[in-house]
Short mmCIF file of C-alpha atoms and ligand atoms in Angstrom, two decimals:
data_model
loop_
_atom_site.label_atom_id
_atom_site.label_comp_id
_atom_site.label_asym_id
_atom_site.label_seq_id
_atom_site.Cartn_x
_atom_site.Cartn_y
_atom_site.Cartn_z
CA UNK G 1 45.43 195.79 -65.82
CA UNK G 2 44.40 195.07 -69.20
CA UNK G 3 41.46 196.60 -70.32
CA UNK G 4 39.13 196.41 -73.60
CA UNK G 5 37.04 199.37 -74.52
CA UNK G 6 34.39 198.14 -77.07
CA UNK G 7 32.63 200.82 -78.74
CA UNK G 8 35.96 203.18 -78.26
CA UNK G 9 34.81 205.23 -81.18
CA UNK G 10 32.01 206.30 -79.96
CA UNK G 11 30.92 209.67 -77.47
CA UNK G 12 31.08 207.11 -74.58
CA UNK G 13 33.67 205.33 -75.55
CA UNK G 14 36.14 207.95 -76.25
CA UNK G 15 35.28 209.47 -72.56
CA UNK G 16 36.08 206.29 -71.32
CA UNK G 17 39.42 206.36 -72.92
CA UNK G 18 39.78 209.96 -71.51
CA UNK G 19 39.37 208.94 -68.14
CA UNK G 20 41.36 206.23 -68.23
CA UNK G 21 44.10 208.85 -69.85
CA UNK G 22 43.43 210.73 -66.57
CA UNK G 23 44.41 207.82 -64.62
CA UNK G 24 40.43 207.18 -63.45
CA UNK G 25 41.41 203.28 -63.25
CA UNK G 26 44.81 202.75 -61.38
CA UNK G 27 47.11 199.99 -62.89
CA UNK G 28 46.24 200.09 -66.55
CA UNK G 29 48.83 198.71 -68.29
CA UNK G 30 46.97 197.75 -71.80
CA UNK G 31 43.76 199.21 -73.29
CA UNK G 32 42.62 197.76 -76.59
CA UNK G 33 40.42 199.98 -78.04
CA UNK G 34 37.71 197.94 -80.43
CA UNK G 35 35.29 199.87 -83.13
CA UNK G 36 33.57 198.88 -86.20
CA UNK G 37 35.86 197.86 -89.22
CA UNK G 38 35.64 201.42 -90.60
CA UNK G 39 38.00 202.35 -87.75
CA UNK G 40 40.33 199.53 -87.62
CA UNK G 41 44.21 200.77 -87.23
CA UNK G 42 43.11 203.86 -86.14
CA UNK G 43 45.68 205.50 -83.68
CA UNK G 44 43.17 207.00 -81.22
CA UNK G 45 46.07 207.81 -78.86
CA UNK G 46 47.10 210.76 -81.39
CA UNK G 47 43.08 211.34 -82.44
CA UNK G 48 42.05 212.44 -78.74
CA UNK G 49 45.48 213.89 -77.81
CA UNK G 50 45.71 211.42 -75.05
CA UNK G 51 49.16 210.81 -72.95
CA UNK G 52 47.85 206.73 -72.83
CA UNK G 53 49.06 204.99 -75.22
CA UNK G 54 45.99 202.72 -76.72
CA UNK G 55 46.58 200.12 -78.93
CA UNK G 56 45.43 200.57 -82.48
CA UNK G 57 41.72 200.07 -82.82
CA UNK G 58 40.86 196.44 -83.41
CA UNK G 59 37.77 195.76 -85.65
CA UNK G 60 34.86 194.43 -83.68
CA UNK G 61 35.04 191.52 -86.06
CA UNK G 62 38.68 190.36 -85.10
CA UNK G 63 38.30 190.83 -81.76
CA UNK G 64 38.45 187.44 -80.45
CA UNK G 65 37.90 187.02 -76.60
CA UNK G 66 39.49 183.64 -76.52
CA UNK G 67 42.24 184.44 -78.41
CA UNK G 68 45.60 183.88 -76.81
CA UNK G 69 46.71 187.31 -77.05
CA UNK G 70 43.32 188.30 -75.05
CA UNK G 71 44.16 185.97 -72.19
CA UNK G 72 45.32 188.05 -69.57
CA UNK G 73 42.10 190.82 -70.37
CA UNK G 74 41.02 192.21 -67.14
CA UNK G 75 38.33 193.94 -67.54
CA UNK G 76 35.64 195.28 -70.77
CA UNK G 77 33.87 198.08 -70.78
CA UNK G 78 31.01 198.31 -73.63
CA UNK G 79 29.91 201.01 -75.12
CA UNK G 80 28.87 199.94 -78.39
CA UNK G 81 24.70 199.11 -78.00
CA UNK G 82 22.67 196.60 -76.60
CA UNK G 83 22.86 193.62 -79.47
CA UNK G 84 26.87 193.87 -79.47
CA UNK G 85 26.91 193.29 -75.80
CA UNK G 86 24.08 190.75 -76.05
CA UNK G 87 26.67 188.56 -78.65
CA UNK G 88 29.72 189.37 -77.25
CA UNK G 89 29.44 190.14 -73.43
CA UNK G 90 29.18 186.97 -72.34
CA UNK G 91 32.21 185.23 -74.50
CA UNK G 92 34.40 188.43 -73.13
CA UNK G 93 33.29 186.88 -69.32
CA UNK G 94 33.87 183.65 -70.01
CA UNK G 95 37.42 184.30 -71.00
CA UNK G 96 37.16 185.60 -67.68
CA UNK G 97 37.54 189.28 -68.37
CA UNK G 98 35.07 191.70 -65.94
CA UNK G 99 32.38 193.20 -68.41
CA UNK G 100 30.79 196.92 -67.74
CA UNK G 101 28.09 197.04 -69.60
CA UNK G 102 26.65 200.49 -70.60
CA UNK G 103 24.05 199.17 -72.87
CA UNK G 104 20.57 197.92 -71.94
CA UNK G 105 21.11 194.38 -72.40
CA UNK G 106 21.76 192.87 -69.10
CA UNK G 107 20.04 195.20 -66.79
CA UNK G 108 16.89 193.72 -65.34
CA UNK G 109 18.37 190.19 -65.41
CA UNK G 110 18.27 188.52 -61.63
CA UNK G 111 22.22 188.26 -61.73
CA UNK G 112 23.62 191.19 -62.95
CA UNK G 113 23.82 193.80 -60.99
CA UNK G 114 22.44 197.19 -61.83
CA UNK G 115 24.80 199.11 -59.68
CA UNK G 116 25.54 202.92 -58.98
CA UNK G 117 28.52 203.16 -56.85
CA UNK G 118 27.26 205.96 -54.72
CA UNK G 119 24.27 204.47 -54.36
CA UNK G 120 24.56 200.24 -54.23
CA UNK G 121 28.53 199.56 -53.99
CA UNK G 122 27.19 196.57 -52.19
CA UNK G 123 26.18 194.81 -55.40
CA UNK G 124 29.76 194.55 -56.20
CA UNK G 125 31.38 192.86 -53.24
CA UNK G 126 31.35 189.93 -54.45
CA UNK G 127 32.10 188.89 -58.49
CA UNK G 128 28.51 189.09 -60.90
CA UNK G 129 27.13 185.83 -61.34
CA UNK G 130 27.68 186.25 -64.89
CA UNK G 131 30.86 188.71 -64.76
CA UNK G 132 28.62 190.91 -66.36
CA UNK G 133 27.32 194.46 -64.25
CA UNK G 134 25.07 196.55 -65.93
CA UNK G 135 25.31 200.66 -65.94
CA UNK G 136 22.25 202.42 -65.64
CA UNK G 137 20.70 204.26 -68.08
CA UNK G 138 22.21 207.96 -67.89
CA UNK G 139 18.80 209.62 -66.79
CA UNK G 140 18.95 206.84 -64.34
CA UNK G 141 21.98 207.21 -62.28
CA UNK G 142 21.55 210.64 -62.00
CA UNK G 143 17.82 210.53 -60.67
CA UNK G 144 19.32 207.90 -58.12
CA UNK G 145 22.28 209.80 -57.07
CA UNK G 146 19.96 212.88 -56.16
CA UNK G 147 17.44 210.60 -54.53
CA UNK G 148 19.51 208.21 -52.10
CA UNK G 149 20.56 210.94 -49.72
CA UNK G 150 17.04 211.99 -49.20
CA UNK G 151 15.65 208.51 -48.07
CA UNK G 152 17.24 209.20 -44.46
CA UNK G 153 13.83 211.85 -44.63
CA UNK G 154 11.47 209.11 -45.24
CA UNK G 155 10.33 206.26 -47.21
CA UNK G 156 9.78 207.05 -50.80
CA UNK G 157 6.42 206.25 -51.89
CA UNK G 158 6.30 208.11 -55.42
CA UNK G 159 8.17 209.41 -58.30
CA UNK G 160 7.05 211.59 -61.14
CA UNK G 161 10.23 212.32 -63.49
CA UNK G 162 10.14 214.52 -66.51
CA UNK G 163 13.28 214.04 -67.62
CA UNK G 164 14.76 216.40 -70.92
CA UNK G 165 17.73 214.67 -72.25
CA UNK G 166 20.62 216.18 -74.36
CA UNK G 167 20.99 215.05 -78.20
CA UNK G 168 24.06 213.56 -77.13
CA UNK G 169 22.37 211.29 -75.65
CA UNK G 170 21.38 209.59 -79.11
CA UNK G 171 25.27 209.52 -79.87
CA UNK G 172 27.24 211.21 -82.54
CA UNK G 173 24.58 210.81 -84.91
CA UNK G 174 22.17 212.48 -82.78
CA UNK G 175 25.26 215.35 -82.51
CA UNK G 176 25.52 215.47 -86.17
CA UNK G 177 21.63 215.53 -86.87
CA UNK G 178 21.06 218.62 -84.18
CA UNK G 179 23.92 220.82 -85.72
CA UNK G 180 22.84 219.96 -89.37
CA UNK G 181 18.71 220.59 -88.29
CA UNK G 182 19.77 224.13 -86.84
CA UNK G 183 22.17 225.17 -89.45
CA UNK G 184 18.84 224.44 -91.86
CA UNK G 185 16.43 226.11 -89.52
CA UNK G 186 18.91 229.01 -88.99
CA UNK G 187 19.44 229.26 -92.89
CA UNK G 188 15.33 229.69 -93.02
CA UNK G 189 15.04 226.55 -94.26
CA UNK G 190 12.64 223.72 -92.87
CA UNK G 191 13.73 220.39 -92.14
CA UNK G 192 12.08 217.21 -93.66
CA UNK G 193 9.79 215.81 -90.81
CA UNK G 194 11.04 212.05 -91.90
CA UNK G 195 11.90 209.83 -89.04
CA UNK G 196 15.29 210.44 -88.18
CA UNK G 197 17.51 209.76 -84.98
CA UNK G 198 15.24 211.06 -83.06
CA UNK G 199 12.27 210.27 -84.91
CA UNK G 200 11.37 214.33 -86.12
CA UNK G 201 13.68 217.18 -85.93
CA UNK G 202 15.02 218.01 -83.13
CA UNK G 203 16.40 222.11 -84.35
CA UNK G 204 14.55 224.21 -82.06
CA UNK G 205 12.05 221.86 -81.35
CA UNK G 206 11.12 219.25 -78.33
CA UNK G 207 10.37 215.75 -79.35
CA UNK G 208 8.60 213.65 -76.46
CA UNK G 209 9.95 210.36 -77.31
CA UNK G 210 12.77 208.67 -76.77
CA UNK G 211 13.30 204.88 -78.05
CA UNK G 212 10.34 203.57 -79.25
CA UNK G 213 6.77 203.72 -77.19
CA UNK G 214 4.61 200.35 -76.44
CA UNK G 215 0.90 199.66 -77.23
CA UNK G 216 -0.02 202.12 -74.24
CA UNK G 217 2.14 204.67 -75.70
CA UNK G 218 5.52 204.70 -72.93
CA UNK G 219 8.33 205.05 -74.60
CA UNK G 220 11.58 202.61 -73.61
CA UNK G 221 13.27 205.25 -72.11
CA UNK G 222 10.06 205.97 -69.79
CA UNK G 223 10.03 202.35 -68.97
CA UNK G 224 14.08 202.57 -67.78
CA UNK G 225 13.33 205.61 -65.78
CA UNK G 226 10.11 203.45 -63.91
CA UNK G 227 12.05 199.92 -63.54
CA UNK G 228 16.03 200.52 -62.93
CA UNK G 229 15.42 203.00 -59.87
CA UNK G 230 12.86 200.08 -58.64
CA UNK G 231 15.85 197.39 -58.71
CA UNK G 232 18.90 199.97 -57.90
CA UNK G 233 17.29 201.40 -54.60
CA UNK G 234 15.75 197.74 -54.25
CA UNK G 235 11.91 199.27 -53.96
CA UNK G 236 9.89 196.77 -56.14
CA UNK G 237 6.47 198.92 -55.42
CA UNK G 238 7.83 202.10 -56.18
CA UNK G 239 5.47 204.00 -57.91
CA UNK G 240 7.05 205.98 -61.19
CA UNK G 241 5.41 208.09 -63.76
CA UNK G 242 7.90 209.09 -66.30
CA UNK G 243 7.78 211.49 -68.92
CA UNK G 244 11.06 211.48 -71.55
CA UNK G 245 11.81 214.54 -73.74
CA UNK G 246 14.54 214.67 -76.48
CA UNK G 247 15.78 218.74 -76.41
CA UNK G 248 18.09 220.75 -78.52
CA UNK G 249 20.53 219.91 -76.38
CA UNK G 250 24.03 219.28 -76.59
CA UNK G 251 25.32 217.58 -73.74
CA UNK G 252 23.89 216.98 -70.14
CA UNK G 253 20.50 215.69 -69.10
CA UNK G 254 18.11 217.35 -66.84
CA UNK G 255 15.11 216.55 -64.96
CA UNK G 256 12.12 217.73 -62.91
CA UNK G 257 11.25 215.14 -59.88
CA UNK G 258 8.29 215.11 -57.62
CA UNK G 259 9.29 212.88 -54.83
CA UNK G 260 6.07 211.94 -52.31
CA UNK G 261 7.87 210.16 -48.99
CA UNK G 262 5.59 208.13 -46.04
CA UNK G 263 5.62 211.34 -43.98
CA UNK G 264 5.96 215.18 -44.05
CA UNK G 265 9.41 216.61 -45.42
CA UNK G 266 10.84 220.57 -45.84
CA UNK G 267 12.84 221.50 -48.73
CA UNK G 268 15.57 223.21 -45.73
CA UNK G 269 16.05 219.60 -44.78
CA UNK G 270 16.48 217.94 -48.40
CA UNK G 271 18.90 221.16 -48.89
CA UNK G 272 21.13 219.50 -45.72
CA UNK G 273 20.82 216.07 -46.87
CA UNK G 274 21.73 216.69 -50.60
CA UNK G 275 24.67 218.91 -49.21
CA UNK G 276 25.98 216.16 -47.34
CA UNK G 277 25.92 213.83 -49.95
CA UNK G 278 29.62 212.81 -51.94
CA UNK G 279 29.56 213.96 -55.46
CA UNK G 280 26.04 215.80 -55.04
CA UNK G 281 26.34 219.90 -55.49
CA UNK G 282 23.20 221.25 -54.17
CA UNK G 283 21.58 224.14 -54.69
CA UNK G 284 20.06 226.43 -52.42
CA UNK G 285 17.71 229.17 -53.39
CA UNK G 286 20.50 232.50 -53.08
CA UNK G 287 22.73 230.11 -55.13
CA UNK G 288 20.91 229.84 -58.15
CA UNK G 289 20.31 226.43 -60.28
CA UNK G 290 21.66 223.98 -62.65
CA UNK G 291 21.90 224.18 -66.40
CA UNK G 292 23.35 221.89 -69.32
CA UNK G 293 25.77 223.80 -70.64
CA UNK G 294 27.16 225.19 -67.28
CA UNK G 295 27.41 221.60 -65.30
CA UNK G 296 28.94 220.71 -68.56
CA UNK G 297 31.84 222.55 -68.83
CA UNK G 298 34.51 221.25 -66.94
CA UNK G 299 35.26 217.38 -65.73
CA UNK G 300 35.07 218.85 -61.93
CA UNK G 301 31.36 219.62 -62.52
CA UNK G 302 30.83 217.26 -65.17
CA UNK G 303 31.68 214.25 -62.46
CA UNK G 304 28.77 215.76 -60.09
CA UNK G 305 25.14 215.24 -60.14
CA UNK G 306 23.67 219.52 -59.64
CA UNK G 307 20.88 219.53 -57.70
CA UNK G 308 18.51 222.72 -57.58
CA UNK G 309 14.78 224.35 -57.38
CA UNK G 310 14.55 222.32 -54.30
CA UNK G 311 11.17 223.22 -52.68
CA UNK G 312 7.91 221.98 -51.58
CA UNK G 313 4.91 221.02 -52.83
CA UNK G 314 2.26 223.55 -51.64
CA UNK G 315 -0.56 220.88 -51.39
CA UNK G 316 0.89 218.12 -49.93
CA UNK G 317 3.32 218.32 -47.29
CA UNK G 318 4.66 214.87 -48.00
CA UNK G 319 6.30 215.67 -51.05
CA UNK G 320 9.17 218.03 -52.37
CA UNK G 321 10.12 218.73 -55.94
CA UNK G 322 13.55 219.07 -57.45
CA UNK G 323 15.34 219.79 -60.74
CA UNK G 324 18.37 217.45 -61.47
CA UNK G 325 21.42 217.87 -64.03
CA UNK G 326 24.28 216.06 -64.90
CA UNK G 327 26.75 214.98 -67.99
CA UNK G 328 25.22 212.31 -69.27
CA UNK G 329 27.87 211.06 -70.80
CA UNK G 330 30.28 210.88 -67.73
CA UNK G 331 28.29 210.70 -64.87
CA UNK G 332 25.35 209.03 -67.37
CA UNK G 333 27.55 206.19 -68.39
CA UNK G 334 31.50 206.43 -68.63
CA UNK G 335 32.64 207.80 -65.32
CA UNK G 336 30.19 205.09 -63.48
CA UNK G 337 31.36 202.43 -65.87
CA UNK G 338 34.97 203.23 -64.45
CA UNK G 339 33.85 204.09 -60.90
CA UNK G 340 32.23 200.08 -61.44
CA UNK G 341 35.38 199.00 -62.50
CA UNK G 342 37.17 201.08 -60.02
CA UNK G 343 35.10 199.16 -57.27
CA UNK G 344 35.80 195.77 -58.41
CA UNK G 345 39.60 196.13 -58.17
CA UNK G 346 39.14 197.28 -54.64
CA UNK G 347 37.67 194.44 -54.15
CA UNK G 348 38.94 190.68 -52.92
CA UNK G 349 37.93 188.87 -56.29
CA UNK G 350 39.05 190.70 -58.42
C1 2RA U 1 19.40 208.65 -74.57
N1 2RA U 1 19.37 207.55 -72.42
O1 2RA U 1 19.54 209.72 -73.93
C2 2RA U 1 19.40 207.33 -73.85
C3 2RA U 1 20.60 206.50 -74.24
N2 2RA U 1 21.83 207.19 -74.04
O2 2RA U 1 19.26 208.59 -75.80
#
């Protein structure tokens, strides 16, 4: 298989290439890794001590989809933002390539799917309309992952999500900017307030906005976390109140759900269901909870969605609240952009 990873540079790209190093995808035979100019000829083989051996970077400029030495390109995964994937998705399909899309470009269009492979494999058993499928954003999948096993306790009627993401999240920039911030703070100094990656400083701080916020004040990322669970668990009324917080983080997101179902649930039976769930680790109360740094630090846990604090509400016996934590940038975006990919060579089209 011969596979381009545009955006290979960046935090998701380069996991990307680490699965794939891993042997995540079976049958790779070519990966051509494609960055921004500044990285052209770069030998990232060497750079991220991997056994694959990856082309030299191609500039995102020179990489031509239709060019004859691009012909037999299986599959793309991008990784390189929404306006990228906007211009150059759809040449990359037409040259009849697969394209995972981890960007927000495609997502809530009628014929791509939006798919979570634990969650909606169906979406891929046949090929996109397009040849485009969409990844979730990270908060998303993971919300969804903890969430399907607990429909077989009831219809869910209502979400509220306060999710606190990981400055990882806003790439290596958003890396860069929280060492630098807390290096200042640390130093007793006092970062500028000017808008930055993250729109004020993140160093011991919480900002409570992620992407930019609308007329009524919801932020894009709030949006995501209200529509994308809507189309992935195909409930089109489901009600979703999302709050999105940007923490001094490094790496892995977390969130605190209130789930209200169509009828009474207990926590003992959410325990069961998230137990039984593939690539779920549940929590129960003697076995302590989730953190970032912990479900973070190896790619066992890092390929698992943790699951804790799972308990009832005390006022309504139709509801349960949870706490949810993954690595947002494998289980967020590049081990479900190869778990996609994964699915569609199991498939008959592809
Ligand atoms: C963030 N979910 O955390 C967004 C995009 N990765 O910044």
């Amino acid at each position: 298989m011969n596979i381009a990873v545009i955006g290979a540079t960046g935090v998701v790209g380069k996991q990307c290439l680490q699965l794939l190093d891993a042997g995540a995808l079976p049958g790779v035979e070519r990966v051509i890794p494609v960055a921004s100019g500044r990285s052209a000829g770069r030998d990232l083989t060497a750079e991220y001590g991997l056994d694959l051996k990856v082309e030299p970077v191609v500039a995102l400029a020179d990489f031509d989809p239709a060019a004859a030495d691009l012909a037999g390109l299986d599959l793309a995964i991008f990784s390189a933002g929404a306006p990228i994937s906007l211009e150059l998705g759809p040449k990359v399909a037409a040259a009849g390539a697969l394209v995972v899309d981890n960007s927000s470009a495609f997502r809530m269009e009628d014929d791509v799917p939006l798919v979570v492979p634990q969650v909606n494999p169906h979406t891929m058993a046949t090929r996109p309309a397009r040849g485009i499928a969409s990844v979730p954003n990270c908060s998303t999948i993971q919300l969804v992952r903890a969430l399907h096993p607990l429909r077989a306790l009831g219809n869910l009627e209502r979400l509220v999500v306060a999710s606190y993401q990981a400055a990882s999240g806003g790439g290596l920039r958003g890396l860069e900017e929280l060492a630098s911030t807390s290096r200042e703070v640390l130093d007793g100094g006092e970062p500028a307030e000017t808008p930055s990656r993250f729109g004020r400083t993140l160093a011991f701080n919480l900002v409570p906005e992620i992407g930019l916020r609308d007329d009524a004040g919801i932020s894009h990322e709030e949006h995501k976390l209200r529509r994308e669970p809507r189309k992935i668990l195909d409930l089109p009324a489901l009600r979703v109140a999302a709050t999105a917080v940007r923490v001094p983080v490094v790496n892995g997101h977390s969130e605190a759900v209130h789930i209200t179902f169509d009828r009474p649930v207990t926590a003992a039976d959410a325990l069961d269901a998230l137990r039984a769930a593939p690539g779920v680790r549940a929590y129960g109360e003697d076995e302590g909870y989730p953190r970032p740094r912990q479900v973070c630090s190896s790619v066992e846990s890092s390929s698992l969605v943790h699951v804790g604090r799972i308990r009832a509400d005390l006022d309504d016996p139709c509801s349960l609240l949870l706490w949810v934590v993954a690595d947002n940038l494998m289980v967020g975006a590049a081990l479900t952009a190869v778990e996609i990919a994964r699915l569609a060579t199991e498939s008959t089209w592809m």
